[in-house]
Amino acid sequence: MLSAINSLIVRVHDTQELLNETCRIAVEDGGFRMTWMGLLPAGEKVVVPQAWGGYGGSYLQHIHVSVDEDDPGKDSASNRALRTLQPVFYNNLAEEKTVSTWKQEALAHGYNAVASLPLII
């Protein structure tokens, strides 16, 4: 999966195509149930989903990822990863006590674990 994405980065110059294909590769080669990528526009606090792959694209309609410390979903993996600029993993979402607002929606889609990796470009 990493090799395929590295190859993609070298040969694809269109940002949207790069995001779409990265999500596809992560699902097909990495075995992830769903992946998504978003961008945080300069000066903004809310991430805008840009691409997704796999099962459950409707999930993106219900998420809210913000870097605001006062955001009610501040304990989600994505929010924490963006605020700390560190990877965040929840290996057993059902047992995770720090997540709240999006947890039930994620579990309803069959997402039992979550990884959030902030990419700085």
C-alpha angles and dihedrals in degrees: 000000000000092000091051092049092047089052089049092053091054097049106032119072101171109094097213093049090048092053094045094048093044090056091046093050092047090055099040100037101023097046095232117155092220137354131186138181129204138181129227106216115225111273093011130110101205125076117230113214109235107173141004140181136195133018122350111029086160086069088074090063089065103044129094118190116187137165090214111121090216095053112124090227094051092125095059115114093246095048092048093046092053095045094047098030087226131115114263125201131188105188095182110029094182090060096041110112099187097067123079126145099050100026098094093047091051093048091047088058091051096254104148098167133031134201123185120190118185112216116203115205 
